[in-house]
Short mmCIF file of C-alpha atoms in Angstrom, two decimals:
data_model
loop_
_atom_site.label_atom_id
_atom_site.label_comp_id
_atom_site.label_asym_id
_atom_site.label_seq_id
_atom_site.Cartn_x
_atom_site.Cartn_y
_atom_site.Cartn_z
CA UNK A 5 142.51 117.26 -212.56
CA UNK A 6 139.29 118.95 -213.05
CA UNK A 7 139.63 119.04 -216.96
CA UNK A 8 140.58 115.24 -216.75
CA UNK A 9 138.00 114.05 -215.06
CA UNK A 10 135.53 115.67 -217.71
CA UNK A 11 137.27 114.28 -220.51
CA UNK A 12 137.05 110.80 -218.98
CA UNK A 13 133.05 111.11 -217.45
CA UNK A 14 132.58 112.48 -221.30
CA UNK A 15 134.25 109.21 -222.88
CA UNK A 16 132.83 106.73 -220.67
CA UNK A 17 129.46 108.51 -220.99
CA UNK A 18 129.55 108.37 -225.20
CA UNK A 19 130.70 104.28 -224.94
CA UNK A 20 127.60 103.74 -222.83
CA UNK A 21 125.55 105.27 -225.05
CA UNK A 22 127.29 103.90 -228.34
CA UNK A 23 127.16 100.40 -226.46
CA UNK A 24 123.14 100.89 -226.17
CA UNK A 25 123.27 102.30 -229.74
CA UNK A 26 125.40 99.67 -231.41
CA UNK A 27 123.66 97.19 -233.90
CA UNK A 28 125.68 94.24 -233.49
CA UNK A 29 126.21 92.88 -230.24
CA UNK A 30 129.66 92.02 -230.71
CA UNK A 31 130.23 95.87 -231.24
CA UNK A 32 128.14 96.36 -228.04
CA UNK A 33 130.36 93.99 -226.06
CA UNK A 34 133.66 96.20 -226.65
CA UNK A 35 131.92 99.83 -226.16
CA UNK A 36 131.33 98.06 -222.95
CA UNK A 37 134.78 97.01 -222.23
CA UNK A 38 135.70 100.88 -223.55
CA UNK A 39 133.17 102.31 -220.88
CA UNK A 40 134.68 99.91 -218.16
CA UNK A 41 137.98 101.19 -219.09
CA UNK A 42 137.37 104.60 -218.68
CA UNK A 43 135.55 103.99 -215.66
CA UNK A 44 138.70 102.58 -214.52
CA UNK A 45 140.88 105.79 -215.33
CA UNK A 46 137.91 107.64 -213.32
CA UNK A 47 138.59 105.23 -210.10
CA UNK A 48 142.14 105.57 -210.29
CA UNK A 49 141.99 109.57 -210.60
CA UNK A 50 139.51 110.22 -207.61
CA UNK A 51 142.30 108.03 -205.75
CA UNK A 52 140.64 104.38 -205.40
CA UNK A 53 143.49 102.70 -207.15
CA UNK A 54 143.29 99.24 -206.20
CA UNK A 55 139.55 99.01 -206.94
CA UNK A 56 140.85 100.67 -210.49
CA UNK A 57 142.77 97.76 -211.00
CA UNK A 58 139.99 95.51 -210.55
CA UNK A 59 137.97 97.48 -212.37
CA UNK A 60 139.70 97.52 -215.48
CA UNK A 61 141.14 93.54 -215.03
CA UNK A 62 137.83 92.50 -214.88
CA UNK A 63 134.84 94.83 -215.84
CA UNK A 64 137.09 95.58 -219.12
CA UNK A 65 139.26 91.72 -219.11
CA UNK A 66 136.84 88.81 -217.92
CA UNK A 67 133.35 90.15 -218.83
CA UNK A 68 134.20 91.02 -222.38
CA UNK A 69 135.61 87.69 -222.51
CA UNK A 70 132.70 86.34 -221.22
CA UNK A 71 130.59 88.57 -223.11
CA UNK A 72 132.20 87.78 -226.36
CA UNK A 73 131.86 83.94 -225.55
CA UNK A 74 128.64 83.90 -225.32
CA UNK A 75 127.42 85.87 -228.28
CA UNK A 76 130.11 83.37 -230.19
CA UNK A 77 128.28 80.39 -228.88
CA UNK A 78 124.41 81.78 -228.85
CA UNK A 79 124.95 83.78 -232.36
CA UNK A 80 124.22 87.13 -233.00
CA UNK A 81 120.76 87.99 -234.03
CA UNK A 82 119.03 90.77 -235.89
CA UNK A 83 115.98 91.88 -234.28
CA UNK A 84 113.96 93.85 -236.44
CA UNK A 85 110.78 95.92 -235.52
CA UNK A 86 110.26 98.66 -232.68
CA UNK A 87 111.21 98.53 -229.25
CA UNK A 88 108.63 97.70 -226.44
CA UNK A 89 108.25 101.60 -225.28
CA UNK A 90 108.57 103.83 -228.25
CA UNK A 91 112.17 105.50 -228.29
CA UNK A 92 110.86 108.94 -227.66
CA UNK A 93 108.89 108.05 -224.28
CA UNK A 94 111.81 106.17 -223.25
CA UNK A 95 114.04 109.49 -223.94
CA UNK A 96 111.59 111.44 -222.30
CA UNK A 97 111.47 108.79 -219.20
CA UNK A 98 115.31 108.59 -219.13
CA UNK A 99 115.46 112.09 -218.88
CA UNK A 100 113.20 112.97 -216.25
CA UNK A 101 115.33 110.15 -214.12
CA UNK A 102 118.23 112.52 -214.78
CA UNK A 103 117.14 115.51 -213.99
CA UNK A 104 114.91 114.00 -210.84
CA UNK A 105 118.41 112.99 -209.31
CA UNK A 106 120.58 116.12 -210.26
CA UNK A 107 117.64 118.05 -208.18
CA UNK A 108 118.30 115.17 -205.47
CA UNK A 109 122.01 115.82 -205.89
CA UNK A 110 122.16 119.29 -206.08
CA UNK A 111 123.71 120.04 -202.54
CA UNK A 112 126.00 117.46 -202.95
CA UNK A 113 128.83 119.37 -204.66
CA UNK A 114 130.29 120.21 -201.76
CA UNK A 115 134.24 121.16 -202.12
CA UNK A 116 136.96 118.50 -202.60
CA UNK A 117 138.75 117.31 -199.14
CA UNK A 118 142.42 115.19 -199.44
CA UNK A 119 142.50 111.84 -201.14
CA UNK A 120 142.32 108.98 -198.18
CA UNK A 121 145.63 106.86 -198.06
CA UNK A 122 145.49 103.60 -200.22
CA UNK A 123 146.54 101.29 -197.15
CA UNK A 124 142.78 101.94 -195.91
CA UNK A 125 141.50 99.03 -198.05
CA UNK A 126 142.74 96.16 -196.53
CA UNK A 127 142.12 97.50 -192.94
CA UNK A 128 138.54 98.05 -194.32
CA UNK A 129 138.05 94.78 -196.51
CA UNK A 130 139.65 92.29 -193.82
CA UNK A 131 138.87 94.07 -190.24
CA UNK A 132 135.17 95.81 -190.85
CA UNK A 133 134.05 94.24 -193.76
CA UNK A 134 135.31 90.65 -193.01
CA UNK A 135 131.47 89.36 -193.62
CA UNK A 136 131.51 90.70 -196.97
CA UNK A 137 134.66 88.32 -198.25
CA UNK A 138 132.94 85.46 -197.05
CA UNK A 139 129.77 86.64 -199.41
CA UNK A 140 132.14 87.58 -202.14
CA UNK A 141 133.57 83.83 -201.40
CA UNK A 142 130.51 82.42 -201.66
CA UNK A 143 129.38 84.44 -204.74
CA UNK A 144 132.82 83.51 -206.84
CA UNK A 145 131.10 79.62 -205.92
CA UNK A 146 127.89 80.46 -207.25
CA UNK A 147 129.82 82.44 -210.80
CA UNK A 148 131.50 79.32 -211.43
CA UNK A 149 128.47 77.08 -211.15
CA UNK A 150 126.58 80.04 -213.29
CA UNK A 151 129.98 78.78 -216.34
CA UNK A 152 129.16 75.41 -216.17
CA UNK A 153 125.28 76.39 -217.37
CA UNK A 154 127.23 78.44 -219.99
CA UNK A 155 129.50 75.77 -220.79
CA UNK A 156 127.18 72.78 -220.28
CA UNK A 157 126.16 70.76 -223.61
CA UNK A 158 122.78 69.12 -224.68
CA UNK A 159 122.31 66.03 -222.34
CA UNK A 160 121.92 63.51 -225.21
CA UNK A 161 125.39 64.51 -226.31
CA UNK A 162 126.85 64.68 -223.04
CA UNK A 163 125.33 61.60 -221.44
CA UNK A 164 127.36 59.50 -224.24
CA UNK A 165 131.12 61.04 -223.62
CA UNK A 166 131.33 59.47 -220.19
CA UNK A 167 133.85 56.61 -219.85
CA UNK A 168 135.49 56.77 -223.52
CA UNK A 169 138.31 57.50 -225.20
CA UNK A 170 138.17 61.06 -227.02
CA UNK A 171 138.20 59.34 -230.63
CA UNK A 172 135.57 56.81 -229.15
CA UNK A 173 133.48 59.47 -227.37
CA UNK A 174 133.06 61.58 -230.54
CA UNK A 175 131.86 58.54 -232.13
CA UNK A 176 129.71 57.82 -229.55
CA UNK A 177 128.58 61.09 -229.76
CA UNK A 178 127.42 61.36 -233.46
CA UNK A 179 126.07 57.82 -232.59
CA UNK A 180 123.69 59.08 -229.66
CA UNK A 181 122.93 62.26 -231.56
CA UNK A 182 121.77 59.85 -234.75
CA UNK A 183 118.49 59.67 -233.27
CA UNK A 184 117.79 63.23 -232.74
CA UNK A 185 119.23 65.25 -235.50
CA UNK A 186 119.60 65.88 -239.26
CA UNK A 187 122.00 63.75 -241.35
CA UNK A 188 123.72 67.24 -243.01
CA UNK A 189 124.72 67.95 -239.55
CA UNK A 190 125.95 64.60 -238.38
CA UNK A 191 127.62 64.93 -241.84
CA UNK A 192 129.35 68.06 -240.73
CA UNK A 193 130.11 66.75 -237.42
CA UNK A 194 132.33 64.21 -238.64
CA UNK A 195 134.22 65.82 -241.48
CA UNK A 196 135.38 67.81 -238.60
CA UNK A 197 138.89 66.58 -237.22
CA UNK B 5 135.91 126.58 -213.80
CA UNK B 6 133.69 125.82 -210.87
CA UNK B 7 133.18 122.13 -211.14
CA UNK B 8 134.87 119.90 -208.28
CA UNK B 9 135.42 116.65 -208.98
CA UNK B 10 132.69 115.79 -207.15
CA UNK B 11 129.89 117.46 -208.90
CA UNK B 12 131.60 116.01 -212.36
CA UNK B 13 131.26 112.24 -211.12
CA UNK B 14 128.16 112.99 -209.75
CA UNK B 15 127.01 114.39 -213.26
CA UNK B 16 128.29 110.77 -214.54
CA UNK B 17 126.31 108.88 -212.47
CA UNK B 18 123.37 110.52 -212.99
CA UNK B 19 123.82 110.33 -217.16
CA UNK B 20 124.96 106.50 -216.86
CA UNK B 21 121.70 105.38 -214.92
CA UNK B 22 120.13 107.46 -217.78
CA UNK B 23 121.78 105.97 -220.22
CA UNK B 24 120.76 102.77 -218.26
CA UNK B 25 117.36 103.44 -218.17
CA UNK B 26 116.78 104.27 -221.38
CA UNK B 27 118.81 100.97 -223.05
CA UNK B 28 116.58 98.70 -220.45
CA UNK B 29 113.08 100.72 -221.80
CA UNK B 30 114.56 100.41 -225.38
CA UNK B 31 117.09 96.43 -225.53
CA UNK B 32 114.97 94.12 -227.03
CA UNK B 33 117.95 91.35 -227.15
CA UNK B 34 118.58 89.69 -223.73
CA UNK B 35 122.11 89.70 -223.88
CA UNK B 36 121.71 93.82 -224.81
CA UNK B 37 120.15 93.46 -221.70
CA UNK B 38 122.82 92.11 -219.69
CA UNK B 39 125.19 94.86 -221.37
CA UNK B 40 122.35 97.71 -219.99
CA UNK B 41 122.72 95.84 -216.87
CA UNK B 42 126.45 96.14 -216.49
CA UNK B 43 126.26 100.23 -217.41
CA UNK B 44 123.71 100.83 -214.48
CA UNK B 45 126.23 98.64 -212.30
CA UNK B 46 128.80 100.79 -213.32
CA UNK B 47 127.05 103.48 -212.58
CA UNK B 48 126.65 102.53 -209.25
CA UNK B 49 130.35 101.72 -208.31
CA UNK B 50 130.76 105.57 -209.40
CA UNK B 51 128.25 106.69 -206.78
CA UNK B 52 129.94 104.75 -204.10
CA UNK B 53 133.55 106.04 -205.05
CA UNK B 54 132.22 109.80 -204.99
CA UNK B 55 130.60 109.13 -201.61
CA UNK B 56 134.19 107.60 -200.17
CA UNK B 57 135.65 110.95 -202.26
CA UNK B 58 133.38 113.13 -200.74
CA UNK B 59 133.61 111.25 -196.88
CA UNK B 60 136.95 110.99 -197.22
CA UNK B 61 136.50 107.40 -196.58
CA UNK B 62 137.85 105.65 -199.97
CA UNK B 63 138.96 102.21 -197.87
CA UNK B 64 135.62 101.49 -197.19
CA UNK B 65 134.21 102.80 -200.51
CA UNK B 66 136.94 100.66 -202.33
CA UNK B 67 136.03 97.56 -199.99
CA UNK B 68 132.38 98.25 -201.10
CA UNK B 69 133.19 98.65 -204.92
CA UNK B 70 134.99 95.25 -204.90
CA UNK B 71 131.97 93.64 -203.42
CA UNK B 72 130.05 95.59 -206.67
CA UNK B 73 132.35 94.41 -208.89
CA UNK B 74 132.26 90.58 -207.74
CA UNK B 75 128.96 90.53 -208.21
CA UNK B 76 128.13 92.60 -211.04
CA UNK B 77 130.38 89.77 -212.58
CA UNK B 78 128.43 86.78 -211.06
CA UNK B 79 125.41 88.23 -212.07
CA UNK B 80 126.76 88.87 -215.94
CA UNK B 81 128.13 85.30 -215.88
CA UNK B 82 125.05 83.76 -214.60
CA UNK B 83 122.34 86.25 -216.75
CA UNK B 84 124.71 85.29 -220.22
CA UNK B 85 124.29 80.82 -218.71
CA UNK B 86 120.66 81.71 -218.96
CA UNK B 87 120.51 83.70 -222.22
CA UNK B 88 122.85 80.78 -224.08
CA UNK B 89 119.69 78.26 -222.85
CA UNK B 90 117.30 80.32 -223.58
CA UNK B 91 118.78 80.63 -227.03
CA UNK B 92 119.43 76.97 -227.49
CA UNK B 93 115.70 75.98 -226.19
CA UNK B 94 113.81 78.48 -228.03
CA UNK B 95 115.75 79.60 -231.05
CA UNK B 96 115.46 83.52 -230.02
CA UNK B 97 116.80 86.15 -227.97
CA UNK B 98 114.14 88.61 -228.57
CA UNK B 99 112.34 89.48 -225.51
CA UNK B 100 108.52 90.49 -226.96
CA UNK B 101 108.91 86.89 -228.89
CA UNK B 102 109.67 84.90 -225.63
CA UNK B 103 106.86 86.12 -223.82
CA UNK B 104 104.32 85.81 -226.47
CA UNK B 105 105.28 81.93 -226.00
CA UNK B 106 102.90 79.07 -224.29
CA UNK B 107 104.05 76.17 -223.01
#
């Protein structure tokens, strides 16, 4: 158990850091989904299985999805030049964070007590916690509002779609975009089928 | 060995906030950002499962880590909406270059 658990802190730890570390942020995106994965393993070892499966469905599923969406639609750029705080004051800063809360943590190792039973969850989510659904309800509402931003086009092309035919609407569409943009791109635009 | 399993996913939390800290001192791409962001969230959801490990209360740890994990998510979904724009309207994710901007 013991050894486990230090393999798995130790992996999820090093795809944190090679997630920070990694140069594209494609790359980034997937140490991510690695760390969430591993996370997950962690969960479902110090016996919180169902939040496990969450976990890895979607910390590791949806967000690297989401994650790999948007870099897909907002490109990936090369940022050249130094970081805002110079790497070795941010080291030193990171590091006196860590050691500040192992010295809060330090009497917190106590001895390991029995693994709670798994049919404590829905007593806990729908009885005591029934407020909290409601939020979670309401913040689902507010994630899928937060897509449509992700999804949503530039109005000009958007404003002539409505009320058309798809073959008219794409017409339309290089015909309200005329105005606005270069004719190698309206070019590309319709070459496309 | 005299680690529990308590003191080891203590240890984790402790090195993923500063693994967190350091990537949000360091990121200079907003969507980087958003990645840093999900690592210290993830860090959290540890803490709470080693308190419901160490309380021997996991059902309400669990109940809290779901509410984490909804809206670690809305927050990621709603932080990458805004980076997309802010892409799209300024032609940059780097951070130092959006706030040199005017107008």
């Amino acid at each position: 158990m013991v050894e486990l658990l230090l393999i798995l802190v130790i992996a999820a730890v090093a795809c944190a850091i090679q997630a920070i570390r990694a140069e594209r942020l494609l790359n980034s995106a997937l140490w991510l989904a690695g760390a969430s994965a591993f996370i997950a393993m962690i969960f479902y070892s110090m016996g919180a299985r169902e939040v496990a499966i969450i976990e890895l469905s979607v910390g590791a599923g949806l967000v690297t999805v989401l994650f790999v969406f948007a870099i897909s639609v907002a490109g990936d750029e090369s940022i050249e030049g130094r970081p805002a705080v110079p790497r070795a004051l941010a080291v030193m800063l990171a590091g006196l964070c860590v050691i500040g809360l192992i010295w809060l943590l330090r009497d917190l190792t106590a001895p390991t007590p029995t693994a709670a039973s798994a049919s404590a969850l829905t007593n806990a989510l729908w009885h005591e916690r029934a407020l909290d659904v409601l939020a979670q309800v309401a913040l689902i509402f507010t994630g899928v509002i937060g897509l449509l931003g992700l999804l949503a086009e530039p109005r000009s092309a958007h404003a002539a779609e409505t009320h058309t035919t798809p073959v008219e609407g794409s017409q339309q569409k290089i015909a309200a975009r005329a105005t606005t943009e270069s004719p190698l791109e309206l070019q590309k635009e319709a070459a496309r089928p | 060995m005299s680690l529990s399993p308590l003191a080891i996913v203590l240890l984790a939390v402790t090195l993923l906030l500063g693994v967190g800290f350091y990537g949000l001192l360091v990121a200079r791409n907003l969507i980087k950002l958003i990645v840093v962001l999900q690592i210290l969230a993830k860090a959290a959801m540890l803490a709470f499962v080693a308190a419901g490990y160490g309380q021997e209360h996991m059902g309400l740890a669990q109940s809290m880590v779901a509410m984490v994990i909804v809206a670690d998510t809305v927050v990621a979904v709603i932080a990458l909406a805004l980076a997309v724009q802010v892409r799209r309207h300024y032609g940059t994710l780097d951070v130092r270059k959006l706030t040199t901007l005017r107008g």
